[in-house]
Amino acid sequence: MTPNNDQDPKIPIDHPRYESLKYRHKIIEEMKTLVVAEAGLIAHGRGECFDYMLGEKTNETAKEAIKAAIALLLTATHAIISVNGNTAALCPNELVELSEIINAPLEINLFYRKEGRIEAIENILQGAGAKKILGLNEQNMVEIEELSSNRRNVDPNGIKIADVVFVPLEDGDRTEALKKIGKKVVAVDLNPISRTSLWADITIVDNIIRVMPEMIKIAKKLKGADEKELKKIIERFDNKKNIQLTLDTIIKYTKKQKKTAFVKLRNSI
Ligand code: ATP
Ligand code: MG
């Protein structure tokens, strides 16, 4: 019997789960280079589960949140993009491109620190064209008092002075801590009811893989807009309502699957 080698990257392009498997392999590969922590694999799996229930697409509610997020980032005095291992592994090029368009530096900020991990993430971002990366010099870091974990350390020229922090795939404790020290938080999280999603000012419930290109597209569009228009977009956005609508989307999708999933199966026999 041929062993089922989960790490075989040769996934046939017509495989029904091609996209999902491609990124799963990417995460596994980048764990070997130290970019991704072991726990990052589990976080990715948790995300995949919610992605399934959202129909693996960017829903209207995510589009609304993306628009508001870009407006908030463009009107910030100091916006910053916090980068962890999974984000760096999945979309390094897009992180660099967005950072340049919205003029928000990238800061590496890790929960699971391990010798060589910061350097590995630095390499992947530099390979994607990043010119300036914050969070590299551990001696220079300052502490966020509300937090006991490793990630209490932040860069004095980055998260410390930022008014708006973009945290894709963040942990709930840290999102809460960032809120408690007065930051506006934009999060990307496939789980609409994680603590991160509930604490954030703007929660984009969608896969980071699809979110980043959409954010870049909207940032290019809104970059020239005047401050008044951007403020209006922010004011009109209601995060609590948007999360509730996202939950409705999951309910609707699940109901539809209840009716159609087996029909699809029968038709393909
Ligand atoms: P919280 O700490 O916010 O309560 P949690 O403990 O359930 O959440 P964590 O492991 O801390 O979850 O964070 C991982 C989060 O990232 C999960 O909610 C998961 O859904 C989300 N996630 C994982 N991969 C992706 C992805 N590719 N795109 C968007 N979200 C993702
Ligand atoms: Mg958590």
PDB file of C-alpha atoms and ligand atoms in Angstrom:
ATOM      1  CA  MET A   1       0.000   0.000   0.000  1.00  0.00           C
ATOM      2  CA  THR A   2       1.280   3.474  -0.835  1.00  0.00           C
ATOM      3  CA  PRO A   3       1.784   5.479   2.342  1.00  0.00           C
ATOM      4  CA  ASN A   4      -0.419   8.530   2.561  1.00  0.00           C
ATOM      5  CA  ASN A   5       2.223  11.168   2.707  1.00  0.00           C
ATOM      6  CA  ASP A   6       0.441  14.242   4.018  1.00  0.00           C
ATOM      7  CA  GLN A   7       3.407  16.369   3.213  1.00  0.00           C
ATOM      8  CA  ASP A   8       3.441  15.567  -0.499  1.00  0.00           C
ATOM      9  CA  PRO A   9       3.044  18.950  -2.193  1.00  0.00           C
ATOM     10  CA  LYS A  10       2.055  17.397  -5.542  1.00  0.00           C
ATOM     11  CA  ILE A  11      -1.681  17.959  -5.216  1.00  0.00           C
ATOM     12  CA  PRO A  12      -3.486  17.534  -8.548  1.00  0.00           C
ATOM     13  CA  ILE A  13      -4.830  20.902  -9.647  1.00  0.00           C
ATOM     14  CA  ASP A  14      -8.309  19.451 -10.252  1.00  0.00           C
ATOM     15  CA  HIS A  15      -8.546  18.140  -6.698  1.00  0.00           C
ATOM     16  CA  PRO A  16     -11.780  19.510  -5.160  1.00  0.00           C
ATOM     17  CA  ARG A  17      -9.840  20.796  -2.174  1.00  0.00           C
ATOM     18  CA  TYR A  18      -6.788  21.988  -4.103  1.00  0.00           C
ATOM     19  CA  GLU A  19      -6.616  25.528  -2.675  1.00  0.00           C
ATOM     20  CA  SER A  20      -7.089  24.430   0.896  1.00  0.00           C
ATOM     21  CA  LEU A  21      -4.486  21.662   0.600  1.00  0.00           C
ATOM     22  CA  LYS A  22      -2.003  23.967  -1.093  1.00  0.00           C
ATOM     23  CA  TYR A  23      -2.019  26.349   1.865  1.00  0.00           C
ATOM     24  CA  ARG A  24      -1.950  23.480   4.340  1.00  0.00           C
ATOM     25  CA  HIS A  25       1.283  22.269   2.730  1.00  0.00           C
ATOM     26  CA  LYS A  26       2.658  25.796   2.748  1.00  0.00           C
ATOM     27  CA  ILE A  27       2.088  26.017   6.509  1.00  0.00           C
ATOM     28  CA  ILE A  28       3.769  22.628   7.022  1.00  0.00           C
ATOM     29  CA  GLU A  29       6.750  23.612   4.873  1.00  0.00           C
ATOM     30  CA  GLU A  30       7.197  26.887   6.739  1.00  0.00           C
ATOM     31  CA  MET A  31       7.091  25.078  10.050  1.00  0.00           C
ATOM     32  CA  LYS A  32      10.248  23.304   8.922  1.00  0.00           C
ATOM     33  CA  THR A  33      11.922  26.666   8.256  1.00  0.00           C
ATOM     34  CA  LEU A  34      10.820  27.852  11.752  1.00  0.00           C
ATOM     35  CA  VAL A  35       8.535  30.578  10.377  1.00  0.00           C
ATOM     36  CA  VAL A  36       5.450  28.764  11.711  1.00  0.00           C
ATOM     37  CA  ALA A  37       5.201  27.448  15.279  1.00  0.00           C
ATOM     38  CA  GLU A  38       3.833  23.949  15.941  1.00  0.00           C
ATOM     39  CA  ALA A  39       0.757  25.556  17.505  1.00  0.00           C
ATOM     40  CA  GLY A  40       0.373  27.555  14.276  1.00  0.00           C
ATOM     41  CA  LEU A  41      -0.630  24.325  12.546  1.00  0.00           C
ATOM     42  CA  ILE A  42      -3.464  23.819  14.979  1.00  0.00           C
ATOM     43  CA  ALA A  43      -4.572  27.447  14.659  1.00  0.00           C
ATOM     44  CA  HIS A  44      -4.629  26.982  10.883  1.00  0.00           C
ATOM     45  CA  GLY A  45      -6.815  23.887  11.247  1.00  0.00           C
ATOM     46  CA  ARG A  46      -9.223  25.769  13.469  1.00  0.00           C
ATOM     47  CA  GLY A  47      -9.420  28.444  10.794  1.00  0.00           C
ATOM     48  CA  GLU A  48     -10.066  25.874   8.039  1.00  0.00           C
ATOM     49  CA  CYS A  49     -13.062  24.598   9.954  1.00  0.00           C
ATOM     50  CA  PHE A  50     -14.714  28.020  10.066  1.00  0.00           C
ATOM     51  CA  ASP A  51     -13.785  28.654   6.448  1.00  0.00           C
ATOM     52  CA  TYR A  52     -15.811  25.589   5.459  1.00  0.00           C
ATOM     53  CA  MET A  53     -18.843  26.963   7.287  1.00  0.00           C
ATOM     54  CA  LEU A  54     -18.482  30.311   5.518  1.00  0.00           C
ATOM     55  CA  GLY A  55     -18.492  28.662   2.087  1.00  0.00           C
ATOM     56  CA  GLU A  56     -14.760  29.407   1.601  1.00  0.00           C
ATOM     57  CA  LYS A  57     -15.453  32.789   0.074  1.00  0.00           C
ATOM     58  CA  THR A  58     -15.299  36.467   0.949  1.00  0.00           C
ATOM     59  CA  ASN A  59     -18.826  37.232   2.103  1.00  0.00           C
ATOM     60  CA  GLU A  60     -20.510  40.663   1.980  1.00  0.00           C
ATOM     61  CA  THR A  61     -19.891  41.238   5.683  1.00  0.00           C
ATOM     62  CA  ALA A  62     -16.154  40.675   5.194  1.00  0.00           C
ATOM     63  CA  LYS A  63     -16.162  43.145   2.294  1.00  0.00           C
ATOM     64  CA  GLU A  64     -17.844  45.775   4.491  1.00  0.00           C
ATOM     65  CA  ALA A  65     -15.301  45.189   7.260  1.00  0.00           C
ATOM     66  CA  ILE A  66     -12.397  45.423   4.808  1.00  0.00           C
ATOM     67  CA  LYS A  67     -13.621  48.787   3.543  1.00  0.00           C
ATOM     68  CA  ALA A  68     -13.965  50.147   7.081  1.00  0.00           C
ATOM     69  CA  ALA A  69     -10.578  48.687   8.036  1.00  0.00           C
ATOM     70  CA  ILE A  70      -8.803  50.405   5.168  1.00  0.00           C
ATOM     71  CA  ALA A  71     -10.540  53.700   5.966  1.00  0.00           C
ATOM     72  CA  LEU A  72      -9.403  53.417   9.603  1.00  0.00           C
ATOM     73  CA  LEU A  73      -5.837  52.496   8.647  1.00  0.00           C
ATOM     74  CA  LEU A  74      -5.634  55.386   6.147  1.00  0.00           C
ATOM     75  CA  THR A  75      -6.853  57.945   8.690  1.00  0.00           C
ATOM     76  CA  ALA A  76      -4.532  56.727  11.467  1.00  0.00           C
ATOM     77  CA  THR A  77      -1.645  58.843  12.716  1.00  0.00           C
ATOM     78  CA  HIS A  78       0.529  55.757  13.241  1.00  0.00           C
ATOM     79  CA  ALA A  79      -0.840  52.578  11.729  1.00  0.00           C
ATOM     80  CA  ILE A  80       1.106  49.358  12.165  1.00  0.00           C
ATOM     81  CA  ILE A  81       0.815  45.818  10.817  1.00  0.00           C
ATOM     82  CA  SER A  82       1.622  43.134  13.393  1.00  0.00           C
ATOM     83  CA  VAL A  83       3.050  40.019  11.709  1.00  0.00           C
ATOM     84  CA  ASN A  84       3.052  36.497  13.143  1.00  0.00           C
ATOM     85  CA  GLY A  85       4.376  33.239  11.709  1.00  0.00           C
ATOM     86  CA  ASN A  86       1.217  32.030   9.942  1.00  0.00           C
ATOM     87  CA  THR A  87       0.600  35.375   8.246  1.00  0.00           C
ATOM     88  CA  ALA A  88       4.213  35.619   7.099  1.00  0.00           C
ATOM     89  CA  ALA A  89       4.040  32.065   5.723  1.00  0.00           C
ATOM     90  CA  LEU A  90       0.740  32.527   3.895  1.00  0.00           C
ATOM     91  CA  CYS A  91       0.995  36.002   2.379  1.00  0.00           C
ATOM     92  CA  PRO A  92       4.422  37.664   2.670  1.00  0.00           C
ATOM     93  CA  ASN A  93       4.172  39.550  -0.646  1.00  0.00           C
ATOM     94  CA  GLU A  94       0.766  40.976   0.164  1.00  0.00           C
ATOM     95  CA  LEU A  95       1.900  42.097   3.635  1.00  0.00           C
ATOM     96  CA  VAL A  96       4.746  44.071   2.083  1.00  0.00           C
ATOM     97  CA  GLU A  97       2.543  45.544  -0.649  1.00  0.00           C
ATOM     98  CA  LEU A  98      -0.205  46.635   1.768  1.00  0.00           C
ATOM     99  CA  SER A  99       2.378  48.068   4.166  1.00  0.00           C
ATOM    100  CA  GLU A 100       3.715  50.291   1.372  1.00  0.00           C
ATOM    101  CA  ILE A 101       0.324  51.428   0.084  1.00  0.00           C
ATOM    102  CA  ILE A 102      -1.089  52.427   3.471  1.00  0.00           C
ATOM    103  CA  ASN A 103       2.264  53.514   4.860  1.00  0.00           C
ATOM    104  CA  ALA A 104       2.100  51.195   7.895  1.00  0.00           C
ATOM    105  CA  PRO A 105       5.325  49.468   8.968  1.00  0.00           C
ATOM    106  CA  LEU A 106       5.517  45.708   9.562  1.00  0.00           C
ATOM    107  CA  GLU A 107       6.319  44.603  13.121  1.00  0.00           C
ATOM    108  CA  ILE A 108       7.169  40.983  13.853  1.00  0.00           C
ATOM    109  CA  ASN A 109       5.354  40.010  17.033  1.00  0.00           C
ATOM    110  CA  LEU A 110       5.352  36.410  18.161  1.00  0.00           C
ATOM    111  CA  PHE A 111       3.562  34.388  20.781  1.00  0.00           C
ATOM    112  CA  TYR A 112       5.808  31.343  20.461  1.00  0.00           C
ATOM    113  CA  ARG A 113       9.393  32.542  20.516  1.00  0.00           C
ATOM    114  CA  LYS A 114      12.105  30.120  19.546  1.00  0.00           C
ATOM    115  CA  GLU A 115      15.685  30.706  18.606  1.00  0.00           C
ATOM    116  CA  GLY A 116      15.857  31.530  14.900  1.00  0.00           C
ATOM    117  CA  ARG A 117      12.142  32.212  14.408  1.00  0.00           C
ATOM    118  CA  ILE A 118      12.355  36.010  14.216  1.00  0.00           C
ATOM    119  CA  GLU A 119      15.238  35.696  11.722  1.00  0.00           C
ATOM    120  CA  ALA A 120      13.239  33.172   9.655  1.00  0.00           C
ATOM    121  CA  ILE A 121      10.280  35.562   9.469  1.00  0.00           C
ATOM    122  CA  GLU A 122      12.609  38.472   8.724  1.00  0.00           C
ATOM    123  CA  ASN A 123      14.030  36.439   5.814  1.00  0.00           C
ATOM    124  CA  ILE A 124      10.661  35.618   4.348  1.00  0.00           C
ATOM    125  CA  LEU A 125       9.548  39.271   4.540  1.00  0.00           C
ATOM    126  CA  GLN A 126      12.814  40.526   3.091  1.00  0.00           C
ATOM    127  CA  GLY A 127      12.471  37.977   0.305  1.00  0.00           C
ATOM    128  CA  ALA A 128       9.082  39.564  -0.414  1.00  0.00           C
ATOM    129  CA  GLY A 129      10.737  42.975  -0.691  1.00  0.00           C
ATOM    130  CA  ALA A 130      10.301  44.440   2.815  1.00  0.00           C
ATOM    131  CA  LYS A 131      12.734  47.283   3.333  1.00  0.00           C
ATOM    132  CA  LYS A 132      12.031  48.099   6.955  1.00  0.00           C
ATOM    133  CA  ILE A 133      10.890  45.603   9.592  1.00  0.00           C
ATOM    134  CA  LEU A 134      10.244  46.424  13.258  1.00  0.00           C
ATOM    135  CA  GLY A 135      10.362  44.054  16.214  1.00  0.00           C
ATOM    136  CA  LEU A 136      13.815  42.684  15.430  1.00  0.00           C
ATOM    137  CA  ASN A 137      15.886  44.084  18.249  1.00  0.00           C
ATOM    138  CA  GLU A 138      14.845  42.292  21.463  1.00  0.00           C
ATOM    139  CA  GLN A 139      16.980  44.585  23.627  1.00  0.00           C
ATOM    140  CA  ASN A 140      15.068  47.652  22.452  1.00  0.00           C
ATOM    141  CA  MET A 141      11.598  46.296  23.123  1.00  0.00           C
ATOM    142  CA  VAL A 142       9.232  47.860  25.657  1.00  0.00           C
ATOM    143  CA  GLU A 143       6.474  46.117  27.616  1.00  0.00           C
ATOM    144  CA  ILE A 144       2.691  46.251  27.399  1.00  0.00           C
ATOM    145  CA  GLU A 145       1.759  45.972  31.068  1.00  0.00           C
ATOM    146  CA  GLU A 146      -1.626  44.322  30.583  1.00  0.00           C
ATOM    147  CA  LEU A 147      -0.053  41.191  29.197  1.00  0.00           C
ATOM    148  CA  SER A 148       1.926  38.390  30.800  1.00  0.00           C
ATOM    149  CA  SER A 149       2.964  36.411  27.727  1.00  0.00           C
ATOM    150  CA  ASN A 150       5.968  36.821  25.444  1.00  0.00           C
ATOM    151  CA  ARG A 151       4.080  39.188  23.267  1.00  0.00           C
ATOM    152  CA  ARG A 152       3.975  41.811  25.970  1.00  0.00           C
ATOM    153  CA  ASN A 153       7.175  43.062  24.317  1.00  0.00           C
ATOM    154  CA  VAL A 154       6.555  45.514  21.524  1.00  0.00           C
ATOM    155  CA  ASP A 155       8.706  47.796  19.415  1.00  0.00           C
ATOM    156  CA  PRO A 156       8.969  51.359  20.803  1.00  0.00           C
ATOM    157  CA  ASN A 157       8.684  52.719  17.254  1.00  0.00           C
ATOM    158  CA  GLY A 158       5.865  50.390  16.248  1.00  0.00           C
ATOM    159  CA  ILE A 159       2.932  49.042  18.250  1.00  0.00           C
ATOM    160  CA  LYS A 160       3.933  51.154  21.270  1.00  0.00           C
ATOM    161  CA  ILE A 161       3.232  54.461  19.482  1.00  0.00           C
ATOM    162  CA  ALA A 162       0.555  53.193  17.092  1.00  0.00           C
ATOM    163  CA  ASP A 163      -3.035  54.389  17.328  1.00  0.00           C
ATOM    164  CA  VAL A 164      -4.316  51.714  14.921  1.00  0.00           C
ATOM    165  CA  VAL A 165      -2.946  48.153  14.952  1.00  0.00           C
ATOM    166  CA  PHE A 166      -3.743  45.659  12.218  1.00  0.00           C
ATOM    167  CA  VAL A 167      -3.459  42.185  13.751  1.00  0.00           C
ATOM    168  CA  PRO A 168      -4.208  39.344  11.363  1.00  0.00           C
ATOM    169  CA  LEU A 169      -4.713  36.037  13.215  1.00  0.00           C
ATOM    170  CA  GLU A 170      -4.259  37.381  16.712  1.00  0.00           C
ATOM    171  CA  ASP A 171      -4.790  35.701  20.061  1.00  0.00           C
ATOM    172  CA  GLY A 172      -7.616  36.944  22.261  1.00  0.00           C
ATOM    173  CA  ASP A 173      -5.491  37.890  25.273  1.00  0.00           C
ATOM    174  CA  ARG A 174      -3.385  40.200  23.205  1.00  0.00           C
ATOM    175  CA  THR A 175      -6.277  41.804  21.382  1.00  0.00           C
ATOM    176  CA  GLU A 176      -7.835  42.512  24.763  1.00  0.00           C
ATOM    177  CA  ALA A 177      -4.532  43.971  26.040  1.00  0.00           C
ATOM    178  CA  LEU A 178      -4.160  46.173  22.963  1.00  0.00           C
ATOM    179  CA  LYS A 179      -7.684  47.490  23.494  1.00  0.00           C
ATOM    180  CA  LYS A 180      -6.996  48.144  27.182  1.00  0.00           C
ATOM    181  CA  ILE A 181      -4.008  50.334  26.348  1.00  0.00           C
ATOM    182  CA  GLY A 182      -6.179  52.388  24.020  1.00  0.00           C
ATOM    183  CA  LYS A 183      -5.343  51.040  20.567  1.00  0.00           C
ATOM    184  CA  LYS A 184      -7.855  50.700  17.778  1.00  0.00           C
ATOM    185  CA  VAL A 185      -7.636  47.110  16.570  1.00  0.00           C
ATOM    186  CA  VAL A 186      -8.357  45.669  13.139  1.00  0.00           C
ATOM    187  CA  ALA A 187      -8.376  41.855  13.171  1.00  0.00           C
ATOM    188  CA  VAL A 188      -8.695  39.084  10.602  1.00  0.00           C
ATOM    189  CA  ASP A 189     -10.165  35.932  12.092  1.00  0.00           C
ATOM    190  CA  LEU A 190     -12.238  33.170  10.519  1.00  0.00           C
ATOM    191  CA  ASN A 191     -13.925  32.518  13.849  1.00  0.00           C
ATOM    192  CA  PRO A 192     -16.563  35.253  14.272  1.00  0.00           C
ATOM    193  CA  ILE A 193     -16.942  34.594  17.999  1.00  0.00           C
ATOM    194  CA  SER A 194     -13.319  34.219  19.092  1.00  0.00           C
ATOM    195  CA  ARG A 195     -12.279  36.682  21.777  1.00  0.00           C
ATOM    196  CA  THR A 196     -10.184  38.459  19.146  1.00  0.00           C
ATOM    197  CA  SER A 197     -13.217  38.902  16.905  1.00  0.00           C
ATOM    198  CA  LEU A 198     -15.344  40.209  19.759  1.00  0.00           C
ATOM    199  CA  TRP A 199     -12.711  42.576  21.162  1.00  0.00           C
ATOM    200  CA  ALA A 200     -11.562  44.123  17.884  1.00  0.00           C
ATOM    201  CA  ASP A 201     -12.947  47.428  16.612  1.00  0.00           C
ATOM    202  CA  ILE A 202     -13.131  46.021  13.112  1.00  0.00           C
ATOM    203  CA  THR A 203     -13.275  42.261  12.581  1.00  0.00           C
ATOM    204  CA  ILE A 204     -12.758  40.821   9.126  1.00  0.00           C
ATOM    205  CA  VAL A 205     -14.194  37.308   9.226  1.00  0.00           C
ATOM    206  CA  ASP A 206     -12.508  35.690   6.246  1.00  0.00           C
ATOM    207  CA  ASN A 207      -9.386  33.761   5.285  1.00  0.00           C
ATOM    208  CA  ILE A 208      -6.240  35.893   5.358  1.00  0.00           C
ATOM    209  CA  ILE A 209      -5.393  34.397   1.953  1.00  0.00           C
ATOM    210  CA  ARG A 210      -8.400  36.134   0.382  1.00  0.00           C
ATOM    211  CA  VAL A 211      -8.396  39.167   2.687  1.00  0.00           C
ATOM    212  CA  MET A 212      -4.963  40.522   1.800  1.00  0.00           C
ATOM    213  CA  PRO A 213      -5.505  40.893  -1.979  1.00  0.00           C
ATOM    214  CA  GLU A 214      -8.915  42.462  -1.304  1.00  0.00           C
ATOM    215  CA  MET A 215      -7.388  44.902   1.194  1.00  0.00           C
ATOM    216  CA  ILE A 216      -4.748  45.880  -1.357  1.00  0.00           C
ATOM    217  CA  LYS A 217      -7.428  46.480  -3.988  1.00  0.00           C
ATOM    218  CA  ILE A 218      -9.529  48.650  -1.643  1.00  0.00           C
ATOM    219  CA  ALA A 219      -6.474  50.505  -0.297  1.00  0.00           C
ATOM    220  CA  LYS A 220      -5.506  51.518  -3.848  1.00  0.00           C
ATOM    221  CA  LYS A 221      -9.049  52.732  -4.426  1.00  0.00           C
ATOM    222  CA  LEU A 222      -9.448  54.666  -1.151  1.00  0.00           C
ATOM    223  CA  LYS A 223      -5.942  56.099  -0.903  1.00  0.00           C
ATOM    224  CA  GLY A 224      -6.950  59.196  -2.837  1.00  0.00           C
ATOM    225  CA  ALA A 225     -10.234  59.716  -0.969  1.00  0.00           C
ATOM    226  CA  ASP A 226     -10.607  62.731   1.291  1.00  0.00           C
ATOM    227  CA  GLU A 227     -10.617  62.423   5.065  1.00  0.00           C
ATOM    228  CA  LYS A 228     -14.335  63.245   5.319  1.00  0.00           C
ATOM    229  CA  GLU A 229     -15.322  60.363   3.068  1.00  0.00           C
ATOM    230  CA  LEU A 230     -13.074  57.943   4.997  1.00  0.00           C
ATOM    231  CA  LYS A 231     -14.521  59.073   8.343  1.00  0.00           C
ATOM    232  CA  LYS A 232     -18.033  58.508   7.008  1.00  0.00           C
ATOM    233  CA  ILE A 233     -17.154  54.919   6.058  1.00  0.00           C
ATOM    234  CA  ILE A 234     -15.809  54.331   9.594  1.00  0.00           C
ATOM    235  CA  GLU A 235     -18.856  55.889  11.270  1.00  0.00           C
ATOM    236  CA  ARG A 236     -21.309  53.853   9.227  1.00  0.00           C
ATOM    237  CA  PHE A 237     -19.633  50.574  10.190  1.00  0.00           C
ATOM    238  CA  ASP A 238     -21.002  48.700  13.211  1.00  0.00           C
ATOM    239  CA  ASN A 239     -18.744  45.777  14.194  1.00  0.00           C
ATOM    240  CA  LYS A 240     -21.222  44.064  16.512  1.00  0.00           C
ATOM    241  CA  LYS A 241     -23.928  44.153  13.853  1.00  0.00           C
ATOM    242  CA  ASN A 242     -21.486  42.957  11.205  1.00  0.00           C
ATOM    243  CA  ILE A 243     -20.457  39.949  13.326  1.00  0.00           C
ATOM    244  CA  GLN A 244     -24.120  39.115  13.919  1.00  0.00           C
ATOM    245  CA  LEU A 245     -24.749  39.257  10.163  1.00  0.00           C
ATOM    246  CA  THR A 246     -21.751  36.972   9.647  1.00  0.00           C
ATOM    247  CA  LEU A 247     -23.297  34.461  12.044  1.00  0.00           C
ATOM    248  CA  ASP A 248     -26.503  34.707   9.989  1.00  0.00           C
ATOM    249  CA  THR A 249     -24.425  33.959   6.883  1.00  0.00           C
ATOM    250  CA  ILE A 250     -23.118  30.779   8.537  1.00  0.00           C
ATOM    251  CA  ILE A 251     -26.658  29.763   9.529  1.00  0.00           C
ATOM    252  CA  LYS A 252     -27.942  30.377   5.980  1.00  0.00           C
ATOM    253  CA  TYR A 253     -25.036  28.472   4.445  1.00  0.00           C
ATOM    254  CA  THR A 254     -25.556  25.547   6.822  1.00  0.00           C
ATOM    255  CA  LYS A 255     -29.284  25.415   6.029  1.00  0.00           C
ATOM    256  CA  LYS A 256     -28.498  25.427   2.319  1.00  0.00           C
ATOM    257  CA  GLN A 257     -26.004  22.588   2.804  1.00  0.00           C
ATOM    258  CA  LYS A 258     -28.637  20.622   4.695  1.00  0.00           C
ATOM    259  CA  LYS A 259     -30.727  20.668   1.521  1.00  0.00           C
ATOM    260  CA  THR A 260     -28.107  20.420  -1.201  1.00  0.00           C
ATOM    261  CA  ALA A 261     -24.967  18.632   0.054  1.00  0.00           C
ATOM    262  CA  PHE A 262     -26.240  15.091  -0.563  1.00  0.00           C
ATOM    263  CA  VAL A 263     -27.842  16.041  -3.876  1.00  0.00           C
ATOM    264  CA  LYS A 264     -24.433  17.170  -5.121  1.00  0.00           C
ATOM    265  CA  LEU A 265     -22.975  13.850  -4.001  1.00  0.00           C
ATOM    266  CA  ARG A 266     -25.677  11.790  -5.730  1.00  0.00           C
ATOM    267  CA  ASN A 267     -25.256  13.734  -8.967  1.00  0.00           C
ATOM    268  CA  SER A 268     -21.562  12.960  -9.116  1.00  0.00           C
ATOM    269  CA  ILE A 269     -21.969   9.178  -8.894  1.00  0.00           C
TER     270      ILE A 269
HETATM  271  P1  ATP B   1      -9.066  33.700  20.818  1.00  0.00           P
HETATM  272  O1  ATP B   1      -7.751  33.614  21.516  1.00  0.00           O
HETATM  273  O2  ATP B   1      -9.226  34.950  20.000  1.00  0.00           O
HETATM  274  O3  ATP B   1     -10.253  33.440  21.686  1.00  0.00           O
HETATM  275  P2  ATP B   1      -8.622  31.043  19.844  1.00  0.00           P
HETATM  276  O4  ATP B   1      -7.840  30.803  21.094  1.00  0.00           O
HETATM  277  O5  ATP B   1      -9.820  30.205  19.566  1.00  0.00           O
HETATM  278  O6  ATP B   1      -9.070  32.542  19.723  1.00  0.00           O
HETATM  279  P3  ATP B   1      -6.114  31.171  18.511  1.00  0.00           P
HETATM  280  O7  ATP B   1      -5.437  29.880  18.314  1.00  0.00           O
HETATM  281  O8  ATP B   1      -5.683  32.068  19.610  1.00  0.00           O
HETATM  282  O9  ATP B   1      -7.690  30.915  18.581  1.00  0.00           O
HETATM  283  O10 ATP B   1      -6.023  32.031  17.182  1.00  0.00           O
HETATM  284  C1  ATP B   1      -6.135  31.495  15.937  1.00  0.00           C
HETATM  285  C2  ATP B   1      -7.321  32.100  15.241  1.00  0.00           C
HETATM  286  O11 ATP B   1      -6.928  32.354  13.914  1.00  0.00           O
HETATM  287  C3  ATP B   1      -8.516  31.151  15.191  1.00  0.00           C
HETATM  288  O12 ATP B   1      -9.681  31.798  15.609  1.00  0.00           O
HETATM  289  C4  ATP B   1      -8.639  30.778  13.708  1.00  0.00           C
HETATM  290  O13 ATP B   1      -9.988  30.710  13.302  1.00  0.00           O
HETATM  291  C5  ATP B   1      -7.946  31.940  13.022  1.00  0.00           C
HETATM  292  N1  ATP B   1      -7.284  31.581  11.751  1.00  0.00           N
HETATM  293  C6  ATP B   1      -6.410  30.572  11.518  1.00  0.00           C
HETATM  294  N2  ATP B   1      -6.002  30.552  10.242  1.00  0.00           N
HETATM  295  C7  ATP B   1      -6.624  31.598   9.641  1.00  0.00           C
HETATM  296  C8  ATP B   1      -6.601  32.142   8.310  1.00  0.00           C
HETATM  297  N3  ATP B   1      -5.878  31.589   7.348  1.00  0.00           N
HETATM  298  N4  ATP B   1      -7.341  33.242   8.073  1.00  0.00           N
HETATM  299  C9  ATP B   1      -8.103  33.824   9.045  1.00  0.00           C
HETATM  300  N5  ATP B   1      -8.167  33.354  10.313  1.00  0.00           N
HETATM  301  C10 ATP B   1      -7.441  32.263  10.609  1.00  0.00           C
HETATM  302 MG    MG B   2      -6.290  32.101  21.742  1.00  0.00          MG
END
